[in-house]
Each structure stands twice: as structure tokens, then as C-alpha cells.
């Protein structure tokens, strides 16, 4: 018996990076996985990879989590394929851009709130009723240590991730007696495309070589390294499993000790 046998997991942003690692970790424990992101080819590729390696059922769909109608269509596809909603929802889709506050335009501000915060809200709202009905559910929000602390040039990102923690804590208390847990994971810098893009962006804007910024980022962690997507996935697996049932309303750092609260 595997940890997630019989469970259906929906993972947003499942086309690469942390979302892909979580989908693989869940499928290896027997879960059927549904992957959504805007880039259809990426979720399709990860779904094929998972079917081949794990032999579980998969679904992949193009979906923009910042668009409530698009989220509604993805959940309709899920119900069509599996006959019910998801048991486990991982709100992982996210974007991260940086700019000084005075140069953060309305579009950039709204984009972060729309994808990182409203996207988490739309998917959670769509998933919770079926979880409550079945008396079992897991919502796992991939936030960030930027949901707990601030840093220069990331006001829009940090504000959206702080919002995710507020949503997590309130939702957790609302469904605490219904067999449903709601938690957040707060990674530090993870070795994914998002970090590579951030380094390239800094190089383009300031001329500071990406390799130099990477070393500076590593030094910010007491462990002197980036976190891996697999390390984030391992925490997601604990939260998703039966053994994680007593953990709710938490925001768990996976950051090598950078933030101690
Ligand atoms: P990534 O490699 O850039 O992957 C992000 C995923 O989200 C992609 O699949 C992307 O696919 C999807 N996505 C973006 N906008 C979307 C939208 N509007 N609708 C649906 N899907 C969307 O980033 P990652 O590093 O794996 O990050 C995953 C999560 O971890 C994010 O929430 C991020 O904020 C958080 N996080 C990352 C780090 C880090 O250092 N990498 C640190 C802390 C927290 P499409 O572009 O095709 O839509």
C-alpha cells in the first residue's frame, strides 16, 4: 500500500520546477495526478513522463489560474475524467518579477496578485466543497519565505505571498473539523527556472554576472546552498499523506534555516 493510493491530486504549475517534482513524488506514492499550467506542451510532457514511470492515471490541461473561468473549466475536466474533484490540491503556480517599488507599475502589481494570490483563492474555492463532502482533503499552497519577510525590489511578489499565508490560515480554521487540512510551504531560493530567470534579470539590469549573484544568494542561506525542488516535494508529500493529518494552518519553511519563524 502506497501513501497516496486512491487519491487524486491537482497540481497547478505542474509543467516544470517545483510543481513537476511534487507531481512525481505524489505519483510515485500512487496518486492520480492532474497537471495544469498555461503552457500545454509542458504539462503534457510531465504527464507522459509520470504515466511512463509510475503507471498512474494523469490529466493535463492548459489553464490560467488567474482567470476564474479558466479554473472552472479545469475543474470541470477533472470531474469529467475522474468522476469527482481532487482530494489533494497543490496551489503551486506562481510568478516572480522584481523592480523597485517606485518602478512597479499597475500591471506588474496586479499580475502578481492575480496569479499568486487570486489563483490560489480560485482553485481552493473550487476544490473545497468536494473535500468537505468526502470528509477528507489536503490543500497545500506553495508560498515563499517572501510570504513571511520582506526584501528590496520584490514588493509585489512578497505582498502576494503574504496574502497566501493569510488565506491559508483562515481556510485552515474554517475546515479544521471537516477532515481537511490547509497548509503552506515557504521555500527559500530553489534550483529551478524561476531562480535562473531572476539571476539573468539581475544581470540584464545591473551588469552583475549571474554566477556572482548566485553565490551571494547561496551565502544568504545558513546551509550555503539552494534548496532542491525534491526537498520541497518531500514536505508536500508529508502534508498530503495520512500521517500529516494533524498539521494544519502552518507555513513550513524549506530554506536551509534562512528564516527562523
Ligand atoms: P517555475 O519553474 O517558473 O514554474 C512555475 C509554474 O507555474 C510553471 O509551470 C508555470 O507554467 C506555472 N504558471 C505560472 N503562471 C501561471 C498561471 N497564470 N496559470 C497557471 N500556471 C501558471 O517556478 P518554480 O520555481 O517551480 O516555482 C513554483 C512555485 O514556488 C511558485 O509559486 C513560486 O513563487 C514558488 N517559489 C519558488 C522559489 C524559487 O526560488 N524558485 C522560491 C520560493 C517560492 P506556465 O508559465 O506555462 O503557465
PDB file of C-alpha atoms and ligand atoms in Angstrom:
ATOM      1  CA  UNK A   1       0.000   0.000   0.000  1.00  0.00           C
ATOM      2  CA  UNK A   2       1.448   3.334  -1.066  1.00  0.00           C
ATOM      3  CA  UNK A   3       0.851   6.570   0.838  1.00  0.00           C
ATOM      4  CA  UNK A   4      -1.467   8.162  -1.733  1.00  0.00           C
ATOM      5  CA  UNK A   5      -3.143   5.131  -3.311  1.00  0.00           C
ATOM      6  CA  UNK A   6      -6.656   6.034  -4.487  1.00  0.00           C
ATOM      7  CA  UNK A   7      -6.090   9.781  -4.174  1.00  0.00           C
ATOM      8  CA  UNK A   8      -6.486  12.358  -6.943  1.00  0.00           C
ATOM      9  CA  UNK A   9      -4.100  15.322  -6.802  1.00  0.00           C
ATOM     10  CA  UNK A  10      -4.398  18.533  -8.807  1.00  0.00           C
ATOM     11  CA  UNK A  11      -1.136  20.434  -9.110  1.00  0.00           C
ATOM     12  CA  UNK A  12      -1.118  23.911 -10.582  1.00  0.00           C
ATOM     13  CA  UNK A  13       2.066  24.958 -12.345  1.00  0.00           C
ATOM     14  CA  UNK A  14       2.835  21.273 -12.824  1.00  0.00           C
ATOM     15  CA  UNK A  15       4.763  21.761 -16.054  1.00  0.00           C
ATOM     16  CA  UNK A  16       8.221  22.257 -14.561  1.00  0.00           C
ATOM     17  CA  UNK A  17      10.233  23.030 -11.425  1.00  0.00           C
ATOM     18  CA  UNK A  18       8.621  22.502  -8.024  1.00  0.00           C
ATOM     19  CA  UNK A  19       5.214  21.534  -9.466  1.00  0.00           C
ATOM     20  CA  UNK A  20       6.766  18.771 -11.562  1.00  0.00           C
ATOM     21  CA  UNK A  21       8.735  17.447  -8.563  1.00  0.00           C
ATOM     22  CA  UNK A  22       5.585  17.373  -6.398  1.00  0.00           C
ATOM     23  CA  UNK A  23       3.591  15.630  -9.142  1.00  0.00           C
ATOM     24  CA  UNK A  24       6.291  12.973  -9.490  1.00  0.00           C
ATOM     25  CA  UNK A  25       6.554  12.460  -5.716  1.00  0.00           C
ATOM     26  CA  UNK A  26       2.766  12.048  -5.424  1.00  0.00           C
ATOM     27  CA  UNK A  27       2.510   9.715  -8.428  1.00  0.00           C
ATOM     28  CA  UNK A  28       5.326   7.531  -7.052  1.00  0.00           C
ATOM     29  CA  UNK A  29       3.107   7.109  -3.969  1.00  0.00           C
ATOM     30  CA  UNK A  30       0.170   6.010  -6.115  1.00  0.00           C
ATOM     31  CA  UNK A  31      -1.824   9.228  -6.655  1.00  0.00           C
ATOM     32  CA  UNK A  32      -3.517  10.018  -9.950  1.00  0.00           C
ATOM     33  CA  UNK A  33      -2.302  13.469 -10.923  1.00  0.00           C
ATOM     34  CA  UNK A  34      -3.875  16.338 -12.850  1.00  0.00           C
ATOM     35  CA  UNK A  35      -1.444  18.976 -14.059  1.00  0.00           C
ATOM     36  CA  UNK A  36      -2.398  22.472 -15.148  1.00  0.00           C
ATOM     37  CA  UNK A  37      -0.390  25.453 -16.415  1.00  0.00           C
ATOM     38  CA  UNK A  38      -0.665  27.925 -19.276  1.00  0.00           C
ATOM     39  CA  UNK A  39       1.856  26.072 -21.456  1.00  0.00           C
ATOM     40  CA  UNK A  40       0.027  22.942 -22.644  1.00  0.00           C
ATOM     41  CA  UNK A  41       3.149  21.292 -24.063  1.00  0.00           C
ATOM     42  CA  UNK A  42       4.923  21.388 -20.682  1.00  0.00           C
ATOM     43  CA  UNK A  43       2.104  19.786 -18.678  1.00  0.00           C
ATOM     44  CA  UNK A  44       1.637  17.237 -21.448  1.00  0.00           C
ATOM     45  CA  UNK A  45       5.333  16.295 -21.279  1.00  0.00           C
ATOM     46  CA  UNK A  46       5.295  15.886 -17.485  1.00  0.00           C
ATOM     47  CA  UNK A  47       2.063  13.847 -17.653  1.00  0.00           C
ATOM     48  CA  UNK A  48       3.652  11.445 -20.184  1.00  0.00           C
ATOM     49  CA  UNK A  49       6.798  11.167 -18.065  1.00  0.00           C
ATOM     50  CA  UNK A  50       4.687  10.312 -14.996  1.00  0.00           C
ATOM     51  CA  UNK A  51       2.492   7.774 -16.811  1.00  0.00           C
ATOM     52  CA  UNK A  52       5.566   6.043 -18.136  1.00  0.00           C
ATOM     53  CA  UNK A  53       7.410   5.925 -14.820  1.00  0.00           C
ATOM     54  CA  UNK A  54       4.555   5.423 -12.353  1.00  0.00           C
ATOM     55  CA  UNK A  55       1.710   3.903 -14.381  1.00  0.00           C
ATOM     56  CA  UNK A  56      -0.885   6.132 -12.683  1.00  0.00           C
ATOM     57  CA  UNK A  57      -3.713   7.974 -14.435  1.00  0.00           C
ATOM     58  CA  UNK A  58      -2.961  11.565 -15.375  1.00  0.00           C
ATOM     59  CA  UNK A  59      -4.785  14.556 -16.769  1.00  0.00           C
ATOM     60  CA  UNK A  60      -3.191  17.661 -18.235  1.00  0.00           C
ATOM     61  CA  UNK A  61      -4.895  20.879 -19.216  1.00  0.00           C
ATOM     62  CA  UNK A  62      -3.982  24.397 -20.233  1.00  0.00           C
ATOM     63  CA  UNK A  63      -5.282  26.692 -17.516  1.00  0.00           C
ATOM     64  CA  UNK A  64      -4.554  30.224 -16.377  1.00  0.00           C
ATOM     65  CA  UNK A  65      -5.137  30.218 -12.611  1.00  0.00           C
ATOM     66  CA  UNK A  66      -5.579  33.997 -12.594  1.00  0.00           C
ATOM     67  CA  UNK A  67      -8.781  33.557 -14.638  1.00  0.00           C
ATOM     68  CA  UNK A  68     -11.695  32.160 -12.595  1.00  0.00           C
ATOM     69  CA  UNK A  69     -13.437  30.872 -15.741  1.00  0.00           C
ATOM     70  CA  UNK A  70     -10.306  29.006 -16.837  1.00  0.00           C
ATOM     71  CA  UNK A  71     -10.055  27.436 -13.364  1.00  0.00           C
ATOM     72  CA  UNK A  72     -13.720  26.449 -13.605  1.00  0.00           C
ATOM     73  CA  UNK A  73     -13.048  24.681 -16.927  1.00  0.00           C
ATOM     74  CA  UNK A  74     -10.075  22.799 -15.477  1.00  0.00           C
ATOM     75  CA  UNK A  75     -12.158  21.556 -12.530  1.00  0.00           C
ATOM     76  CA  UNK A  76     -14.917  20.503 -14.967  1.00  0.00           C
ATOM     77  CA  UNK A  77     -12.320  18.432 -16.904  1.00  0.00           C
ATOM     78  CA  UNK A  78     -11.179  16.888 -13.629  1.00  0.00           C
ATOM     79  CA  UNK A  79     -14.745  15.863 -12.703  1.00  0.00           C
ATOM     80  CA  UNK A  80     -15.297  14.509 -16.234  1.00  0.00           C
ATOM     81  CA  UNK A  81     -12.163  12.354 -16.114  1.00  0.00           C
ATOM     82  CA  UNK A  82     -12.250  11.110 -12.513  1.00  0.00           C
ATOM     83  CA  UNK A  83     -15.947  11.451 -11.653  1.00  0.00           C
ATOM     84  CA  UNK A  84     -15.189  13.770  -8.741  1.00  0.00           C
ATOM     85  CA  UNK A  85     -12.996  16.633  -7.639  1.00  0.00           C
ATOM     86  CA  UNK A  86      -9.479  16.359  -6.265  1.00  0.00           C
ATOM     87  CA  UNK A  87      -8.556  15.004  -2.828  1.00  0.00           C
ATOM     88  CA  UNK A  88      -5.324  16.980  -2.809  1.00  0.00           C
ATOM     89  CA  UNK A  89      -4.879  20.460  -4.280  1.00  0.00           C
ATOM     90  CA  UNK A  90      -1.410  21.943  -4.640  1.00  0.00           C
ATOM     91  CA  UNK A  91      -1.514  25.656  -5.409  1.00  0.00           C
ATOM     92  CA  UNK A  92       1.969  25.935  -6.835  1.00  0.00           C
ATOM     93  CA  UNK A  93       1.549  28.112  -9.965  1.00  0.00           C
ATOM     94  CA  UNK A  94       3.373  31.358  -9.463  1.00  0.00           C
ATOM     95  CA  UNK A  95       5.316  34.198 -11.000  1.00  0.00           C
ATOM     96  CA  UNK A  96       8.157  36.295  -9.599  1.00  0.00           C
ATOM     97  CA  UNK A  97       9.377  39.554 -11.052  1.00  0.00           C
ATOM     98  CA  UNK A  98      11.427  42.237  -9.400  1.00  0.00           C
ATOM     99  CA  UNK A  99      11.515  46.028  -9.596  1.00  0.00           C
ATOM    100  CA  UNK A 100      11.998  48.939  -7.208  1.00  0.00           C
ATOM    101  CA  UNK A 101       8.643  49.871  -5.653  1.00  0.00           C
ATOM    102  CA  UNK A 102       8.560  53.221  -7.446  1.00  0.00           C
ATOM    103  CA  UNK A 103       9.012  51.399 -10.771  1.00  0.00           C
ATOM    104  CA  UNK A 104       6.438  48.661 -10.022  1.00  0.00           C
ATOM    105  CA  UNK A 105       3.674  49.569 -12.455  1.00  0.00           C
ATOM    106  CA  UNK A 106      -0.019  48.718 -12.012  1.00  0.00           C
ATOM    107  CA  UNK A 107       0.242  45.776 -14.409  1.00  0.00           C
ATOM    108  CA  UNK A 108       3.123  44.142 -12.562  1.00  0.00           C
ATOM    109  CA  UNK A 109       1.388  44.634  -9.198  1.00  0.00           C
ATOM    110  CA  UNK A 110      -1.925  43.226 -10.467  1.00  0.00           C
ATOM    111  CA  UNK A 111      -0.197  40.310 -12.250  1.00  0.00           C
ATOM    112  CA  UNK A 112       1.375  39.094  -9.002  1.00  0.00           C
ATOM    113  CA  UNK A 113      -1.845  39.396  -7.015  1.00  0.00           C
ATOM    114  CA  UNK A 114      -3.834  37.755  -9.825  1.00  0.00           C
ATOM    115  CA  UNK A 115      -1.610  34.695 -10.324  1.00  0.00           C
ATOM    116  CA  UNK A 116      -0.092  34.093  -6.891  1.00  0.00           C
ATOM    117  CA  UNK A 117      -2.982  35.128  -4.644  1.00  0.00           C
ATOM    118  CA  UNK A 118      -6.250  35.114  -6.625  1.00  0.00           C
ATOM    119  CA  UNK A 119      -5.151  31.931  -8.440  1.00  0.00           C
ATOM    120  CA  UNK A 120      -4.729  30.212  -5.061  1.00  0.00           C
ATOM    121  CA  UNK A 121      -8.123  31.519  -3.967  1.00  0.00           C
ATOM    122  CA  UNK A 122      -9.972  30.431  -7.151  1.00  0.00           C
ATOM    123  CA  UNK A 123      -8.571  26.891  -7.044  1.00  0.00           C
ATOM    124  CA  UNK A 124      -9.148  26.481  -3.302  1.00  0.00           C
ATOM    125  CA  UNK A 125     -12.728  27.719  -3.636  1.00  0.00           C
ATOM    126  CA  UNK A 126     -13.338  25.247  -6.442  1.00  0.00           C
ATOM    127  CA  UNK A 127     -11.775  22.293  -4.593  1.00  0.00           C
ATOM    128  CA  UNK A 128     -13.060  22.643  -1.025  1.00  0.00           C
ATOM    129  CA  UNK A 129     -16.756  21.676  -1.408  1.00  0.00           C
ATOM    130  CA  UNK A 130     -15.937  18.149  -2.659  1.00  0.00           C
ATOM    131  CA  UNK A 131     -13.263  17.699   0.023  1.00  0.00           C
ATOM    132  CA  UNK A 132     -15.732  18.712   2.734  1.00  0.00           C
ATOM    133  CA  UNK A 133     -18.398  16.422   1.242  1.00  0.00           C
ATOM    134  CA  UNK A 134     -15.979  13.455   1.355  1.00  0.00           C
ATOM    135  CA  UNK A 135     -14.637  14.372   4.801  1.00  0.00           C
ATOM    136  CA  UNK A 136     -11.021  14.266   3.589  1.00  0.00           C
ATOM    137  CA  UNK A 137      -8.859  16.775   1.805  1.00  0.00           C
ATOM    138  CA  UNK A 138      -5.489  18.471   1.600  1.00  0.00           C
ATOM    139  CA  UNK A 139      -4.739  21.959   0.325  1.00  0.00           C
ATOM    140  CA  UNK A 140      -1.044  22.753   0.008  1.00  0.00           C
ATOM    141  CA  UNK A 141      -0.048  26.263  -1.003  1.00  0.00           C
ATOM    142  CA  UNK A 142       3.467  26.822  -2.270  1.00  0.00           C
ATOM    143  CA  UNK A 143       4.138  30.281  -0.836  1.00  0.00           C
ATOM    144  CA  UNK A 144       7.685  31.508  -0.120  1.00  0.00           C
ATOM    145  CA  UNK A 145       9.806  32.859   2.712  1.00  0.00           C
ATOM    146  CA  UNK A 146       8.862  36.134   0.968  1.00  0.00           C
ATOM    147  CA  UNK A 147       5.431  35.407   2.488  1.00  0.00           C
ATOM    148  CA  UNK A 148       6.982  35.946   5.916  1.00  0.00           C
ATOM    149  CA  UNK A 149       9.674  38.561   5.362  1.00  0.00           C
ATOM    150  CA  UNK A 150      10.307  41.444   3.010  1.00  0.00           C
ATOM    151  CA  UNK A 151      13.218  42.202   0.716  1.00  0.00           C
ATOM    152  CA  UNK A 152      14.098  45.084  -1.581  1.00  0.00           C
ATOM    153  CA  UNK A 153      12.631  45.045  -5.118  1.00  0.00           C
ATOM    154  CA  UNK A 154      10.027  42.319  -4.540  1.00  0.00           C
ATOM    155  CA  UNK A 155       7.118  44.251  -3.017  1.00  0.00           C
ATOM    156  CA  UNK A 156       4.530  42.818  -5.425  1.00  0.00           C
ATOM    157  CA  UNK A 157       5.772  39.240  -5.036  1.00  0.00           C
ATOM    158  CA  UNK A 158       6.114  39.483  -1.242  1.00  0.00           C
ATOM    159  CA  UNK A 159       2.687  41.103  -0.853  1.00  0.00           C
ATOM    160  CA  UNK A 160       1.076  38.326  -2.892  1.00  0.00           C
ATOM    161  CA  UNK A 161       2.821  35.598  -0.874  1.00  0.00           C
ATOM    162  CA  UNK A 162       1.972  37.260   2.466  1.00  0.00           C
ATOM    163  CA  UNK A 163      -1.630  37.150   1.207  1.00  0.00           C
ATOM    164  CA  UNK A 164      -1.312  33.422   0.529  1.00  0.00           C
ATOM    165  CA  UNK A 165      -0.381  32.852   4.185  1.00  0.00           C
ATOM    166  CA  UNK A 166      -3.443  34.806   5.373  1.00  0.00           C
ATOM    167  CA  UNK A 167      -5.645  32.758   3.059  1.00  0.00           C
ATOM    168  CA  UNK A 168      -4.020  29.521   4.271  1.00  0.00           C
ATOM    169  CA  UNK A 169      -4.525  30.271   7.956  1.00  0.00           C
ATOM    170  CA  UNK A 170      -8.152  31.389   7.585  1.00  0.00           C
ATOM    171  CA  UNK A 171      -9.136  28.488   5.335  1.00  0.00           C
ATOM    172  CA  UNK A 172      -7.451  26.001   7.698  1.00  0.00           C
ATOM    173  CA  UNK A 173      -9.533  27.191  10.648  1.00  0.00           C
ATOM    174  CA  UNK A 174     -12.717  27.189   8.593  1.00  0.00           C
ATOM    175  CA  UNK A 175     -12.426  23.496   7.647  1.00  0.00           C
ATOM    176  CA  UNK A 176     -10.493  22.155  10.648  1.00  0.00           C
ATOM    177  CA  UNK A 177     -13.328  19.884  11.819  1.00  0.00           C
ATOM    178  CA  UNK A 178     -14.072  18.527   8.323  1.00  0.00           C
ATOM    179  CA  UNK A 179     -11.084  16.253   7.732  1.00  0.00           C
ATOM    180  CA  UNK A 180      -9.447  18.867   5.517  1.00  0.00           C
ATOM    181  CA  UNK A 181      -6.055  20.447   6.218  1.00  0.00           C
ATOM    182  CA  UNK A 182      -4.709  23.622   4.624  1.00  0.00           C
ATOM    183  CA  UNK A 183      -1.009  24.444   4.841  1.00  0.00           C
ATOM    184  CA  UNK A 184       1.648  26.475   3.110  1.00  0.00           C
ATOM    185  CA  UNK A 185       5.231  25.626   2.258  1.00  0.00           C
ATOM    186  CA  UNK A 186       7.675  28.523   2.268  1.00  0.00           C
ATOM    187  CA  UNK A 187      10.762  27.719   0.201  1.00  0.00           C
ATOM    188  CA  UNK A 188      13.876  29.827   0.106  1.00  0.00           C
ATOM    189  CA  UNK A 189      15.694  30.046  -3.231  1.00  0.00           C
ATOM    190  CA  UNK A 190      15.076  26.804  -5.150  1.00  0.00           C
ATOM    191  CA  UNK A 191      17.170  25.476  -8.013  1.00  0.00           C
ATOM    192  CA  UNK A 192      14.522  25.971 -10.769  1.00  0.00           C
ATOM    193  CA  UNK A 193      13.957  28.058 -13.901  1.00  0.00           C
ATOM    194  CA  UNK A 194      12.412  30.782 -11.734  1.00  0.00           C
ATOM    195  CA  UNK A 195      15.717  31.363  -9.957  1.00  0.00           C
ATOM    196  CA  UNK A 196      17.707  31.134 -13.210  1.00  0.00           C
ATOM    197  CA  UNK A 197      15.416  33.785 -14.734  1.00  0.00           C
ATOM    198  CA  UNK A 198      15.818  36.028 -11.669  1.00  0.00           C
ATOM    199  CA  UNK A 199      19.622  35.826 -11.935  1.00  0.00           C
ATOM    200  CA  UNK A 200      19.507  36.610 -15.674  1.00  0.00           C
ATOM    201  CA  UNK A 201      17.218  39.536 -14.988  1.00  0.00           C
ATOM    202  CA  UNK A 202      19.617  40.979 -12.400  1.00  0.00           C
ATOM    203  CA  UNK A 203      22.487  40.576 -14.864  1.00  0.00           C
ATOM    204  CA  UNK A 204      20.498  42.339 -17.602  1.00  0.00           C
ATOM    205  CA  UNK A 205      19.513  45.214 -15.321  1.00  0.00           C
ATOM    206  CA  UNK A 206      22.719  45.740 -13.337  1.00  0.00           C
ATOM    207  CA  UNK A 207      25.509  44.016 -15.267  1.00  0.00           C
ATOM    208  CA  UNK A 208      26.329  41.861 -12.225  1.00  0.00           C
ATOM    209  CA  UNK A 209      27.197  38.397 -13.549  1.00  0.00           C
ATOM    210  CA  UNK A 210      24.563  35.728 -12.788  1.00  0.00           C
ATOM    211  CA  UNK A 211      27.210  33.421 -11.290  1.00  0.00           C
ATOM    212  CA  UNK A 212      28.218  36.111  -8.796  1.00  0.00           C
ATOM    213  CA  UNK A 213      24.611  36.755  -7.737  1.00  0.00           C
ATOM    214  CA  UNK A 214      24.104  33.005  -7.377  1.00  0.00           C
ATOM    215  CA  UNK A 215      26.992  32.797  -4.918  1.00  0.00           C
ATOM    216  CA  UNK A 216      25.558  35.760  -2.963  1.00  0.00           C
ATOM    217  CA  UNK A 217      22.152  34.044  -2.819  1.00  0.00           C
ATOM    218  CA  UNK A 218      23.752  30.830  -1.558  1.00  0.00           C
ATOM    219  CA  UNK A 219      25.547  32.771   1.182  1.00  0.00           C
ATOM    220  CA  UNK A 220      22.153  34.102   2.368  1.00  0.00           C
ATOM    221  CA  UNK A 221      21.297  30.548   3.450  1.00  0.00           C
ATOM    222  CA  UNK A 222      22.952  29.181   6.617  1.00  0.00           C
ATOM    223  CA  UNK A 223      23.341  25.927   4.663  1.00  0.00           C
ATOM    224  CA  UNK A 224      25.175  27.837   1.918  1.00  0.00           C
ATOM    225  CA  UNK A 225      23.154  26.356  -0.940  1.00  0.00           C
ATOM    226  CA  UNK A 226      19.921  26.461  -2.885  1.00  0.00           C
ATOM    227  CA  UNK A 227      17.040  24.189  -1.917  1.00  0.00           C
ATOM    228  CA  UNK A 228      16.076  21.483  -4.422  1.00  0.00           C
ATOM    229  CA  UNK A 229      12.577  21.022  -5.851  1.00  0.00           C
ATOM    230  CA  UNK A 230      12.660  17.453  -4.482  1.00  0.00           C
ATOM    231  CA  UNK A 231      13.166  18.762  -0.936  1.00  0.00           C
ATOM    232  CA  UNK A 232      10.050  20.919  -1.313  1.00  0.00           C
ATOM    233  CA  UNK A 233       8.172  17.925  -2.749  1.00  0.00           C
ATOM    234  CA  UNK A 234       9.109  15.779   0.267  1.00  0.00           C
ATOM    235  CA  UNK A 235       7.390  18.254   2.599  1.00  0.00           C
ATOM    236  CA  UNK A 236       4.367  18.414   0.285  1.00  0.00           C
ATOM    237  CA  UNK A 237       4.166  14.605   0.445  1.00  0.00           C
ATOM    238  CA  UNK A 238       4.140  14.642   4.254  1.00  0.00           C
ATOM    239  CA  UNK A 239       1.355  17.248   4.268  1.00  0.00           C
ATOM    240  CA  UNK A 240      -0.634  15.254   1.688  1.00  0.00           C
ATOM    241  CA  UNK A 241      -0.318  11.932   3.474  1.00  0.00           C
ATOM    242  CA  UNK A 242      -2.409  10.411   6.252  1.00  0.00           C
ATOM    243  CA  UNK A 243       0.480  10.962   8.674  1.00  0.00           C
ATOM    244  CA  UNK A 244       0.185  14.722   8.061  1.00  0.00           C
ATOM    245  CA  UNK A 245      -3.416  14.930   9.280  1.00  0.00           C
ATOM    246  CA  UNK A 246      -2.538  16.789  12.500  1.00  0.00           C
ATOM    247  CA  UNK A 247      -0.738  19.601  10.686  1.00  0.00           C
ATOM    248  CA  UNK A 248      -2.965  22.464   9.592  1.00  0.00           C
ATOM    249  CA  UNK A 249      -2.757  26.237   9.256  1.00  0.00           C
ATOM    250  CA  UNK A 250       1.035  26.055   9.151  1.00  0.00           C
ATOM    251  CA  UNK A 251       3.587  27.785   6.964  1.00  0.00           C
ATOM    252  CA  UNK A 252       6.608  25.494   6.837  1.00  0.00           C
ATOM    253  CA  UNK A 253       9.946  26.918   5.739  1.00  0.00           C
ATOM    254  CA  UNK A 254      12.173  24.843   3.453  1.00  0.00           C
ATOM    255  CA  UNK A 255      15.025  27.304   3.230  1.00  0.00           C
ATOM    256  CA  UNK A 256      18.133  25.916   4.883  1.00  0.00           C
ATOM    257  CA  UNK A 257      17.487  27.985   8.002  1.00  0.00           C
ATOM    258  CA  UNK A 258      17.350  31.495   6.460  1.00  0.00           C
ATOM    259  CA  UNK A 259      14.123  32.450   8.222  1.00  0.00           C
ATOM    260  CA  UNK A 260      13.571  31.168  11.750  1.00  0.00           C
ATOM    261  CA  UNK A 261       9.843  31.889  12.250  1.00  0.00           C
TER     262      UNK A 261
HETATM  263  P1  LIG B   1       8.793  27.877 -12.463  1.00  0.00           P
HETATM  264  O1  LIG B   1       9.830  26.879 -12.794  1.00  0.00           O
HETATM  265  O2  LIG B   1       8.790  29.189 -13.132  1.00  0.00           O
HETATM  266  O3  LIG B   1       7.358  27.192 -12.631  1.00  0.00           O
HETATM  267  C1  LIG B   1       6.177  27.929 -12.401  1.00  0.00           C
HETATM  268  C2  LIG B   1       4.994  27.108 -12.869  1.00  0.00           C
HETATM  269  O4  LIG B   1       3.806  27.905 -12.668  1.00  0.00           O
HETATM  270  C3  LIG B   1       5.066  26.783 -14.352  1.00  0.00           C
HETATM  271  O5  LIG B   1       4.517  25.507 -14.594  1.00  0.00           O
HETATM  272  C4  LIG B   1       4.203  27.869 -14.963  1.00  0.00           C
HETATM  273  O6  LIG B   1       3.712  27.439 -16.217  1.00  0.00           O
HETATM  274  C5  LIG B   1       3.092  27.980 -13.915  1.00  0.00           C
HETATM  275  N1  LIG B   1       2.332  29.215 -14.004  1.00  0.00           N
HETATM  276  C6  LIG B   1       2.802  30.489 -13.995  1.00  0.00           C
HETATM  277  N2  LIG B   1       1.779  31.351 -14.154  1.00  0.00           N
HETATM  278  C7  LIG B   1       0.652  30.606 -14.264  1.00  0.00           C
HETATM  279  C8  LIG B   1      -0.724  30.911 -14.465  1.00  0.00           C
HETATM  280  N3  LIG B   1      -1.157  32.174 -14.579  1.00  0.00           N
HETATM  281  N4  LIG B   1      -1.621  29.893 -14.534  1.00  0.00           N
HETATM  282  C9  LIG B   1      -1.197  28.604 -14.434  1.00  0.00           C
HETATM  283  N5  LIG B   1       0.090  28.248 -14.260  1.00  0.00           N
HETATM  284  C10 LIG B   1       1.000  29.246 -14.175  1.00  0.00           C
HETATM  285  O7  LIG B   1       8.837  28.203 -10.883  1.00  0.00           O
HETATM  286  P2  LIG B   1       9.127  27.296  -9.594  1.00  0.00           P
HETATM  287  O8  LIG B   1      10.419  27.706  -9.055  1.00  0.00           O
HETATM  288  O9  LIG B   1       8.842  25.868  -9.862  1.00  0.00           O
HETATM  289  O10 LIG B   1       8.004  27.924  -8.621  1.00  0.00           O
HETATM  290  C11 LIG B   1       6.830  27.259  -8.231  1.00  0.00           C
HETATM  291  C12 LIG B   1       6.234  27.986  -7.032  1.00  0.00           C
HETATM  292  O11 LIG B   1       7.211  28.044  -5.982  1.00  0.00           O
HETATM  293  C13 LIG B   1       5.829  29.429  -7.308  1.00  0.00           C
HETATM  294  O12 LIG B   1       4.610  29.713  -6.660  1.00  0.00           O
HETATM  295  C14 LIG B   1       6.957  30.238  -6.694  1.00  0.00           C
HETATM  296  O13 LIG B   1       6.552  31.518  -6.306  1.00  0.00           O
HETATM  297  C15 LIG B   1       7.310  29.366  -5.509  1.00  0.00           C
HETATM  298  N6  LIG B   1       8.669  29.601  -5.017  1.00  0.00           N
HETATM  299  C16 LIG B   1       9.745  29.444  -5.837  1.00  0.00           C
HETATM  300  C17 LIG B   1      11.016  29.714  -5.344  1.00  0.00           C
HETATM  301  C18 LIG B   1      12.249  29.584  -6.199  1.00  0.00           C
HETATM  302  O14 LIG B   1      13.332  30.006  -5.743  1.00  0.00           O
HETATM  303  N7  LIG B   1      12.186  29.009  -7.382  1.00  0.00           N
HETATM  304  C19 LIG B   1      11.176  30.145  -4.012  1.00  0.00           C
HETATM  305  C20 LIG B   1      10.057  30.280  -3.201  1.00  0.00           C
HETATM  306  C21 LIG B   1       8.814  30.020  -3.719  1.00  0.00           C
HETATM  307  P3  LIG B   1       3.254  28.450 -17.391  1.00  0.00           P
HETATM  308  O15 LIG B   1       4.239  29.581 -17.395  1.00  0.00           O
HETATM  309  O16 LIG B   1       3.261  27.572 -18.576  1.00  0.00           O
HETATM  310  O17 LIG B   1       1.866  28.879 -17.006  1.00  0.00           O
END
